Tab-separated table of C-alpha atoms and ligand atoms in Angstrom:
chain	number	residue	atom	x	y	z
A	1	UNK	CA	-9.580	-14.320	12.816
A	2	UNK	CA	-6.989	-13.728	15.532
A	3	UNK	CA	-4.316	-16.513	15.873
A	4	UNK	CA	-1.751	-16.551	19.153
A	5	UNK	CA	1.465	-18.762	19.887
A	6	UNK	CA	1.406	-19.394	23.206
A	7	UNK	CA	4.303	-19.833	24.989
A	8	UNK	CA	4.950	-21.856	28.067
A	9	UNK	CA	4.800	-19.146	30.822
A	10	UNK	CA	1.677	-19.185	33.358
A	11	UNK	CA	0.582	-15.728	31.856
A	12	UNK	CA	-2.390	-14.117	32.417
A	13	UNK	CA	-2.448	-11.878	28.602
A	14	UNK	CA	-4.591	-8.716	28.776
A	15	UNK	CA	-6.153	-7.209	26.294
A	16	UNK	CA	-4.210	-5.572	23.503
A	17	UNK	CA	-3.961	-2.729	21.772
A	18	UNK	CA	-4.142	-2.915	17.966
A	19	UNK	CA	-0.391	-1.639	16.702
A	20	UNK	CA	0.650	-0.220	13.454
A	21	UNK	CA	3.391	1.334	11.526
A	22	UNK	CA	5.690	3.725	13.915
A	23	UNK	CA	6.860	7.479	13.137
A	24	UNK	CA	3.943	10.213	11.622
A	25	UNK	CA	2.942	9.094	8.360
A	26	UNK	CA	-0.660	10.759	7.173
A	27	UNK	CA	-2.667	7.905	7.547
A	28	UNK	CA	-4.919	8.767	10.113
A	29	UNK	CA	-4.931	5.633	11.819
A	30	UNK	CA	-1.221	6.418	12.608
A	31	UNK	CA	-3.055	7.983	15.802
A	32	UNK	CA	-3.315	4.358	17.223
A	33	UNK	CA	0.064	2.873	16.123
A	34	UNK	CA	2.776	2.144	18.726
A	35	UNK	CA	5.722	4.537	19.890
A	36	UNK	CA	8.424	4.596	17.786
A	37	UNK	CA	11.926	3.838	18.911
A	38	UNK	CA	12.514	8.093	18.922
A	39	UNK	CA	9.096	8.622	20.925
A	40	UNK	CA	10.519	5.983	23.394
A	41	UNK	CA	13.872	7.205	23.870
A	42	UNK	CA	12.287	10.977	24.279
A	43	UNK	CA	9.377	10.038	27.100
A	44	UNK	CA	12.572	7.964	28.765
A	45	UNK	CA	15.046	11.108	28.514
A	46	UNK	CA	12.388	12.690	29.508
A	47	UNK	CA	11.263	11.516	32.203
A	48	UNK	CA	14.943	10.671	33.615
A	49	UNK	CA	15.482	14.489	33.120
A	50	UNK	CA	13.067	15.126	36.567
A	51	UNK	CA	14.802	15.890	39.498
A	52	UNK	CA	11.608	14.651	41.326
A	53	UNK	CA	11.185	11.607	39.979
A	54	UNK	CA	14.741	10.172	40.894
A	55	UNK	CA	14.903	7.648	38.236
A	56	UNK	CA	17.961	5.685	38.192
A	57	UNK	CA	19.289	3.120	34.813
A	58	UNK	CA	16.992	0.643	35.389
A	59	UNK	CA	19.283	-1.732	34.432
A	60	UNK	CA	21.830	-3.528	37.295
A	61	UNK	CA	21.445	-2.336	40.635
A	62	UNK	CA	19.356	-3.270	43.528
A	63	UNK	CA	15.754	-3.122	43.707
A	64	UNK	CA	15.413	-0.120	46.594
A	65	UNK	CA	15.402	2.793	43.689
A	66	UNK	CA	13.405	4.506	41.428
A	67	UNK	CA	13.355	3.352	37.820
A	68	UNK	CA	11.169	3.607	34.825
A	69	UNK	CA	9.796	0.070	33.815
A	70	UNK	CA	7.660	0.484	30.971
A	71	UNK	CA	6.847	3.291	28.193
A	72	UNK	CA	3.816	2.151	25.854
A	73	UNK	CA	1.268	4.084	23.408
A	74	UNK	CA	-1.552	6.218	25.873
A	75	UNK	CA	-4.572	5.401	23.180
A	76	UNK	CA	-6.357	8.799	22.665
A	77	UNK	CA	-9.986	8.781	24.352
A	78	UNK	CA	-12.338	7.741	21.937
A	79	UNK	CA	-14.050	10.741	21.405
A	80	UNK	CA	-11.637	12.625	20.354
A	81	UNK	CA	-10.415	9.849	17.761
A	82	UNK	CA	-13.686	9.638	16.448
A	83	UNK	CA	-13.689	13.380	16.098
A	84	UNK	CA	-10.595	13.445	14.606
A	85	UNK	CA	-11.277	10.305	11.832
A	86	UNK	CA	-14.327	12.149	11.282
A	87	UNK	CA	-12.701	15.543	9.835
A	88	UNK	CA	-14.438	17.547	12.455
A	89	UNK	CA	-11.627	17.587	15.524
A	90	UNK	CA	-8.279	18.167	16.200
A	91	UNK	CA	-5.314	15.392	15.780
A	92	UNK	CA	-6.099	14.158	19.286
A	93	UNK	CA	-2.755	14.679	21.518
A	94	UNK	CA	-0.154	11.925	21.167
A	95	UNK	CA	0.616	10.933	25.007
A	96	UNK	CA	2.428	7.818	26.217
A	97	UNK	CA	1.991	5.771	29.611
A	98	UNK	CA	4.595	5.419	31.623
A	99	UNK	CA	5.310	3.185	34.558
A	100	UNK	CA	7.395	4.225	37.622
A	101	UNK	CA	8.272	1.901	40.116
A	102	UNK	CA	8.901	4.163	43.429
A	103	UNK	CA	11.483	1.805	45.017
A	104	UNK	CA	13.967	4.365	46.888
A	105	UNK	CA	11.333	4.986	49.709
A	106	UNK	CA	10.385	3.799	53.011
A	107	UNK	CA	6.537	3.006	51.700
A	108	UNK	CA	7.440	1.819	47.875
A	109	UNK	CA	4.544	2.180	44.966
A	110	UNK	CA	4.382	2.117	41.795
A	111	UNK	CA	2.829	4.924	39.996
A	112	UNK	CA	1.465	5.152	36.199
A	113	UNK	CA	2.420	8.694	34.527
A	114	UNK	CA	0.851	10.213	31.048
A	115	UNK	CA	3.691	11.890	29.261
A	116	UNK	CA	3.071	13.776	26.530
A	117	UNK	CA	2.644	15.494	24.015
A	118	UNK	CA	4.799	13.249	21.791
A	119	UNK	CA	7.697	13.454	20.013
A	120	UNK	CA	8.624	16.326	22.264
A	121	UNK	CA	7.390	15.641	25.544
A	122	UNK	CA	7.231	18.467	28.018
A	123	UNK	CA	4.859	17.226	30.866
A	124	UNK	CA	3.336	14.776	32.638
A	125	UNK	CA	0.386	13.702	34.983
A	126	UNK	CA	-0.332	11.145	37.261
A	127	UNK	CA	-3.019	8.367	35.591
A	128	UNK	CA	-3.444	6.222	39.067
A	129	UNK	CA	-1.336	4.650	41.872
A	130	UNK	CA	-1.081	0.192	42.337
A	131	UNK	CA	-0.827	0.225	36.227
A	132	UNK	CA	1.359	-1.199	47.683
A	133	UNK	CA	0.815	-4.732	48.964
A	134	UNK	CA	2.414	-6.773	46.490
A	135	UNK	CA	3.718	-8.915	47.530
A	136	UNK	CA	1.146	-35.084	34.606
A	137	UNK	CA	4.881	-36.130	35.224
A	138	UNK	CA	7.188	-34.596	32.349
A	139	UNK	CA	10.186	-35.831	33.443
A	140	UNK	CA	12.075	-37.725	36.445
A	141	UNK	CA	11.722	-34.944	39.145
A	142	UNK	CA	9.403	-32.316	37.196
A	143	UNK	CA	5.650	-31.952	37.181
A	144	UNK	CA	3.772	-30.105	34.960
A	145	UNK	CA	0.751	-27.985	36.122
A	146	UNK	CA	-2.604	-28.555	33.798
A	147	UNK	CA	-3.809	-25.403	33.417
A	148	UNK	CA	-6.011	-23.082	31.275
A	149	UNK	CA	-4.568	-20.431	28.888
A	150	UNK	CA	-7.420	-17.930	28.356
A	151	UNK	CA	-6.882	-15.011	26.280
A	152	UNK	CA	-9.477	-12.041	26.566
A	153	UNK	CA	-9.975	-9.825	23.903
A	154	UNK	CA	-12.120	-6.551	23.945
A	155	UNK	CA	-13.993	-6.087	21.044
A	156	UNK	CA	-14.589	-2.072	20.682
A	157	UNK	CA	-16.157	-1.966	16.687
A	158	UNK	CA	-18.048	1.168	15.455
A	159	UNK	CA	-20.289	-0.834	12.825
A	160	UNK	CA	-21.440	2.153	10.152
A	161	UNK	CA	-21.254	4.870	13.056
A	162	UNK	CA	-21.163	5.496	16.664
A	163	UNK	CA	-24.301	3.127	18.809
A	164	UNK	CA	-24.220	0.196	16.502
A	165	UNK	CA	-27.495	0.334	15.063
A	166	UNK	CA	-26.671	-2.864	12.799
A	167	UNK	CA	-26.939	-6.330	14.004
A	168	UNK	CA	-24.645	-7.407	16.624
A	169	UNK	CA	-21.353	-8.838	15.556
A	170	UNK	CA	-21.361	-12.275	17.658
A	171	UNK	CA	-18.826	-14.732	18.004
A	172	UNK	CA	-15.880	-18.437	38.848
A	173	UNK	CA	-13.874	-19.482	41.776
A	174	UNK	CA	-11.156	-18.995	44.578
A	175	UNK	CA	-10.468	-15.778	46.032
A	176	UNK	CA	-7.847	-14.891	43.637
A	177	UNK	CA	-10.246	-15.380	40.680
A	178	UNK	CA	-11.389	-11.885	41.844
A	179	UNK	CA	-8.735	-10.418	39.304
A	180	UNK	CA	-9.957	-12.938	36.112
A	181	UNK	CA	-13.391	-12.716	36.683
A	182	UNK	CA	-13.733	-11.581	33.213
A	183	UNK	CA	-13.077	-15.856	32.216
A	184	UNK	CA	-16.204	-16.894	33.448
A	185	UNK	CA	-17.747	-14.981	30.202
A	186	UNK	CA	-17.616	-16.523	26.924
A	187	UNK	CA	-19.276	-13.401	25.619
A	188	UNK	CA	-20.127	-10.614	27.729
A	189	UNK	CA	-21.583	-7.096	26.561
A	190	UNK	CA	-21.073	-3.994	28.476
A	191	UNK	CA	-21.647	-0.432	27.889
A	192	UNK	CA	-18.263	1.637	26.390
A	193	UNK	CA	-16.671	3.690	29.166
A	194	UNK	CA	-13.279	5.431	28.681
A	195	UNK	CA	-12.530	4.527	32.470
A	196	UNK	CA	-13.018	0.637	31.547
A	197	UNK	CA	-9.930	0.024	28.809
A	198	UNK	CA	-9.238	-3.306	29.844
A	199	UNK	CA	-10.642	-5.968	31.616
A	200	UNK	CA	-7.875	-7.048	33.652
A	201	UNK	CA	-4.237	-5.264	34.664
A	202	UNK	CA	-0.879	-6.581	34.787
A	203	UNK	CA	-1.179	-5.683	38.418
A	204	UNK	CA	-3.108	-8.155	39.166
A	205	UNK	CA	-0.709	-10.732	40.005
A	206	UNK	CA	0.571	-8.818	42.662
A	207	UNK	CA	-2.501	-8.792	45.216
A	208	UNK	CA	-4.790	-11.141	43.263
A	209	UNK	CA	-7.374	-10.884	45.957
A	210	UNK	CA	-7.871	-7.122	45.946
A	211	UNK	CA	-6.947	-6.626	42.532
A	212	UNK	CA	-6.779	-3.237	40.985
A	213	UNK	CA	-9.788	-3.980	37.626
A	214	UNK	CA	-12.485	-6.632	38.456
A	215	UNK	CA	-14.717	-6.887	35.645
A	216	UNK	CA	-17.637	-8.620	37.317
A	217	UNK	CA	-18.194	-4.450	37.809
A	218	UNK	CA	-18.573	-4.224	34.255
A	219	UNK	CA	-21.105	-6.070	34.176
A	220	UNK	CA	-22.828	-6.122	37.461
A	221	UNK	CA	-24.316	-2.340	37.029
A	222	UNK	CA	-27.677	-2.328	36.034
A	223	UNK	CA	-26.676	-0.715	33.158
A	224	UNK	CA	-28.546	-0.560	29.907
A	225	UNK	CA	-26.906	-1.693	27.310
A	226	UNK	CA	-29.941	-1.004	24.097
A	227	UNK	CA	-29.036	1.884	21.497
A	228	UNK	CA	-25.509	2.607	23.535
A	229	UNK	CA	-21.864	2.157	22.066
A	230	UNK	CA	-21.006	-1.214	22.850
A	231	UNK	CA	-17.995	-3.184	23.399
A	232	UNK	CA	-18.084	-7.276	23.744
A	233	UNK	CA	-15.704	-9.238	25.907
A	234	UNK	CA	-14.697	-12.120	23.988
A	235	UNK	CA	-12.752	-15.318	26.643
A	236	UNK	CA	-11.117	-17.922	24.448
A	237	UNK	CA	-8.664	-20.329	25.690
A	238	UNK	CA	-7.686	-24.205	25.672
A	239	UNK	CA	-6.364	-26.876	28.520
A	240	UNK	CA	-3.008	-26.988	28.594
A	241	UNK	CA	-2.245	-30.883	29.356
A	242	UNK	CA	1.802	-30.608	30.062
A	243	UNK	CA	3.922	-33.390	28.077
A	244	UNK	CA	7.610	-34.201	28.014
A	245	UNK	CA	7.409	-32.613	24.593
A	246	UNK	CA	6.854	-29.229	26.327
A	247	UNK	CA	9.904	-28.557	28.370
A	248	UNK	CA	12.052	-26.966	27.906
A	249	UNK	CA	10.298	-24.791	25.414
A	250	UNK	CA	6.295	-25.448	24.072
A	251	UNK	CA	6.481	-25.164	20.303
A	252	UNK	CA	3.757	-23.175	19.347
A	253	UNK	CA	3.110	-24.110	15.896
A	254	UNK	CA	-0.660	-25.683	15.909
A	255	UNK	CA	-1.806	-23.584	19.288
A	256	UNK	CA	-4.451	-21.328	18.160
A	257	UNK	CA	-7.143	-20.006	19.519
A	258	UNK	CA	-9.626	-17.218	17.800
A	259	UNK	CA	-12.863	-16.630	16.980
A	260	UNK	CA	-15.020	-14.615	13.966
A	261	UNK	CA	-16.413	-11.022	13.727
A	262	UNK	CA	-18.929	-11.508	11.250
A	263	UNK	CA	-21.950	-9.305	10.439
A	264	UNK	CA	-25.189	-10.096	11.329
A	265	UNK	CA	-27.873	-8.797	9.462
A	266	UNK	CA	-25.670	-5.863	8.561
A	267	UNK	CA	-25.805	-6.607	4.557
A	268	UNK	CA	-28.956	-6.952	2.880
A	269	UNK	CA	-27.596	-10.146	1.174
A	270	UNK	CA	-23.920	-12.490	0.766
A	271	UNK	CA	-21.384	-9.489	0.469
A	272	UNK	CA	-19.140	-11.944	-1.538
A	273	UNK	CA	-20.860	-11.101	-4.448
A	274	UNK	CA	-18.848	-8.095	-4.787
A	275	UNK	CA	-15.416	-9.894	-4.303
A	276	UNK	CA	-13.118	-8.476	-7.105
A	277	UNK	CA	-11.083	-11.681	-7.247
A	278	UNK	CA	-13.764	-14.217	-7.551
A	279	UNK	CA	-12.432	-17.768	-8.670
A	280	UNK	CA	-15.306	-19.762	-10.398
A	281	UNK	CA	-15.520	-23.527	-10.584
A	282	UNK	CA	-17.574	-25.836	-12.075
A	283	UNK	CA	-17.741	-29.215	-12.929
A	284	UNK	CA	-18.062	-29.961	-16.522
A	285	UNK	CA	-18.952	-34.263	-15.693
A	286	UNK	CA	-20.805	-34.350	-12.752
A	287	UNK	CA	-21.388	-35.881	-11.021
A	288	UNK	CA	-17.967	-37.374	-11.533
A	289	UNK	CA	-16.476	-33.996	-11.505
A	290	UNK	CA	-13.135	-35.479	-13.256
A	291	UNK	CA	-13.060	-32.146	-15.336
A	292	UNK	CA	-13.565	-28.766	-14.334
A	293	UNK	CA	-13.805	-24.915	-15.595
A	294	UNK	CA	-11.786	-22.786	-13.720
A	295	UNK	CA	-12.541	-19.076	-14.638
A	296	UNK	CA	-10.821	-16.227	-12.531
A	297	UNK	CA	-10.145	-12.765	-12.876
A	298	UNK	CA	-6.524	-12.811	-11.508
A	299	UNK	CA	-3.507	-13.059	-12.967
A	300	UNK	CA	-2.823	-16.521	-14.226
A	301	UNK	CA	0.963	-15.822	-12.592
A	302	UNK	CA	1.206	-13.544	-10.204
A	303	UNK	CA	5.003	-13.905	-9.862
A	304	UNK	CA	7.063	-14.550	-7.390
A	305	UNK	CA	6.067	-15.454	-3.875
A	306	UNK	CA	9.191	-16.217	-2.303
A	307	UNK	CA	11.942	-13.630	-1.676
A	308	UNK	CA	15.137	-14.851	-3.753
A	309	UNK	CA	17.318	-14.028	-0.154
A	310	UNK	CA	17.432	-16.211	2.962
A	311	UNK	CA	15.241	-14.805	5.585
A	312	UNK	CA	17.431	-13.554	8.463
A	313	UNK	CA	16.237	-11.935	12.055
A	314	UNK	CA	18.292	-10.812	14.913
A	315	UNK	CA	16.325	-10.088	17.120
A	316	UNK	CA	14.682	-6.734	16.571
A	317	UNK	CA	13.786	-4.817	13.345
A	318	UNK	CA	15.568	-1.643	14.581
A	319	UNK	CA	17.476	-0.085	16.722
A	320	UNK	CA	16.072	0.637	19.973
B	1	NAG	C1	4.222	7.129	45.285
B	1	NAG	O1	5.514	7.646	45.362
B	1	NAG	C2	5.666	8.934	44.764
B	1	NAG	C3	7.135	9.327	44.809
B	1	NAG	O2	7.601	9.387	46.112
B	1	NAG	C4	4.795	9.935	45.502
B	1	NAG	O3	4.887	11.178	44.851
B	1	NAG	C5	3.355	9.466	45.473
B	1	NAG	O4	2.574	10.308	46.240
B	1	NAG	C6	3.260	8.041	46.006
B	1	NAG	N1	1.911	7.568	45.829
B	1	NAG	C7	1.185	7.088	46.839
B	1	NAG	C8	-0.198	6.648	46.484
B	1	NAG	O5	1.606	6.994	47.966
B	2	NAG	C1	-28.905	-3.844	40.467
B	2	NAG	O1	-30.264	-4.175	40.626
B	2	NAG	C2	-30.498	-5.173	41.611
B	2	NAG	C3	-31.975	-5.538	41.590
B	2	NAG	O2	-32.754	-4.376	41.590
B	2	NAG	C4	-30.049	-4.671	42.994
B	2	NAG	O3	-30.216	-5.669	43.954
B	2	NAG	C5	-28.553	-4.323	42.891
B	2	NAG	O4	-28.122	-3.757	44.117
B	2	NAG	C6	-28.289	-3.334	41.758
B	2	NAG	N1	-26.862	-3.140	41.640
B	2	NAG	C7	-26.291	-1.944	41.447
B	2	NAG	C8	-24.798	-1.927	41.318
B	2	NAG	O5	-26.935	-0.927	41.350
B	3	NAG	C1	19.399	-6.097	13.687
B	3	NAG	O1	18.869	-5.830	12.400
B	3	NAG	C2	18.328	-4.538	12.284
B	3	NAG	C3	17.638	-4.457	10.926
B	3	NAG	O2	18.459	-4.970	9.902
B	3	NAG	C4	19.448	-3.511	12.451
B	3	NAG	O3	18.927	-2.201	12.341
B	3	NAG	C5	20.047	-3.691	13.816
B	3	NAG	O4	21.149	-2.824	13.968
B	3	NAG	C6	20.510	-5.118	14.032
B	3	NAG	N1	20.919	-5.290	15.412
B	3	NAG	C7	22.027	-5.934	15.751
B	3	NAG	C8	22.261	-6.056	17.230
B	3	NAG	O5	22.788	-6.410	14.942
B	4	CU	CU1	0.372	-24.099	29.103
């Protein structure tokens, strides 16, 4: 189960990309795991090393200039990961995404770039322009909104294989709902498409009424979806009823929201049989149950649980 803190901003959260350990360790799933700090700091010199680009610090300044605003993991196409975790394909090519915001001209954009191949970048293309017209009481003189925090998750699983042959794993509006169309779904099942890797873009806030992904398209394309690679659209969320309690800052502890993958059909019987760390009980009075055997097949101490130093965090985990 996922759980989220959610923090008191009016955010619209896209999907997310599963992260993992940084650097270029063997594990093969190291092909999905975030940049580290030294493939961030070589896209950025980079990519502030092109005359044509015109980047400036993007720190300080005024807003009329080119700058670099974000550097994040490019996920390799899923074919070629699948090749790759499959022993029969190359180590798929380790790209980032960058975004550009074209401020130091007369028409401004802002323009999405694939850098790669990482650590030693050397090129880049263009991946697609927005990634131009952008444009309850809680206290004496402050209201709070009610509002909905929905959280979308895409659910991309290969079950035993490609074309999930097993079970399926289960768990509208104003004109600006054109860009969150995906929240009228509690569950919605579309085909897998490389062009479709989210269901929703941080661009959206900027022209909510022509935004740049609409997922009603998803869905609304006659599609088949029997015998193909799948991927569910999962909408959870929760009214947000604002409270004195909430400002300045909404604790987070006890907001969750999350739901199950579990298989359907996809074992021929409870899978728990095969737990390795099974802890039996059983009442020796019942039905009074005032004495029980307790067998288990752990440790009867596994040790320490608690790290003998205080836990301290500045901030960040490393130098960036
Ligand atoms: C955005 O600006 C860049 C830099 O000037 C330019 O190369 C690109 O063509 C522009 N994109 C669009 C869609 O106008
Ligand atoms: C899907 O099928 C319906 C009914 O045949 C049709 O009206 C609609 O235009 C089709 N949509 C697309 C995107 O092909
Ligand atoms: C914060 O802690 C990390 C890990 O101990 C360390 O690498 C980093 O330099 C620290 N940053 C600051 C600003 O002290
Ligand atoms: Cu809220």
């Amino acid at each position: 189960m996922w759980l989220l803190g959610l923090p008191w901003a009016l955010a619209l959260l896209v999907t997310m990309a599963s992260s993992g350990p940084s650097a270029d360790p063997p594990d093969p799933a190291s092909i999905f795991a975030d940049l580290s700090p030294e493939e961030l700091r070589a896209v950025r010199t980079f990519l502030m090393g092109r005359p044509e680009l015109g980047l400036s610090p993007s720190q300080g300044g005024h807003l009329a200039k080119n700058s670099l605003f974000l550097v994040e993991l490019l996920p390799p196409k899923k074919r070629s990961a699948l090749r790759f975790l499959e022993h029969v394909g190359a180590r798929p090519r380790r790209e980032a995404r960058a975004i550009i915001f074209f401020g130091a001209q007369a028409e401004p954009n802002i323009t999405e770039l694939a850098v790669g191949p990482l650590p030693r970048p050397s090129s880049y293309r263009v991946l697609g322009f927005k990634g131009r017209r952008y444009g309850s009481r809680v206290h004496s003189h402050l209201l709070g909104n009610i509002h909905t925090h929905l959280v979308h998750y895409k659910v991309d699983l290969d079950v035993a294989g490609e074309g999930s042959h097993a079970g399926p794993v289960l768990p509208r509006g104003w004109r600006e709902e054109r860009g969150v169309t995906w929240a009228r779904y509690h569950l919605a099942v579309t085909r897998r498409h490389e062009n479709e890797p989210s269901s929703s873009s941080i661009y959206t806030q900027n022209d909510p009424w022509d935004p740049p992904v609409t997922f009603e398209n998803f869905i609304r394309d006659n599609e088949t979806i029997e015998d193909q690679d799948l991927v569910a659209w999962v909408t959870v969320g929760f009214l947000h009823v604002p409270h004195a309690e909430d400002i300045p800052n909404t604790a987070t502890p006890g907001n969750a929201v999350g739901f199950f993958l579990r298989p359907f059909n996809f074992f021929n019987e409870d899978p728990s049989g095969a737990s390795r760390a099974p802890v039996i009980v059983r009442p020796l009075d019942p039905p009074s149950c005032s004495r029980l055997e307790i067998r288990r097949w752990t440790p009867p101490s596994p040790g320490a649980c608690v790290h003998p130093e205080p836990f301290t965090y500045n901030g960040t985990y490393r130098l960036v």
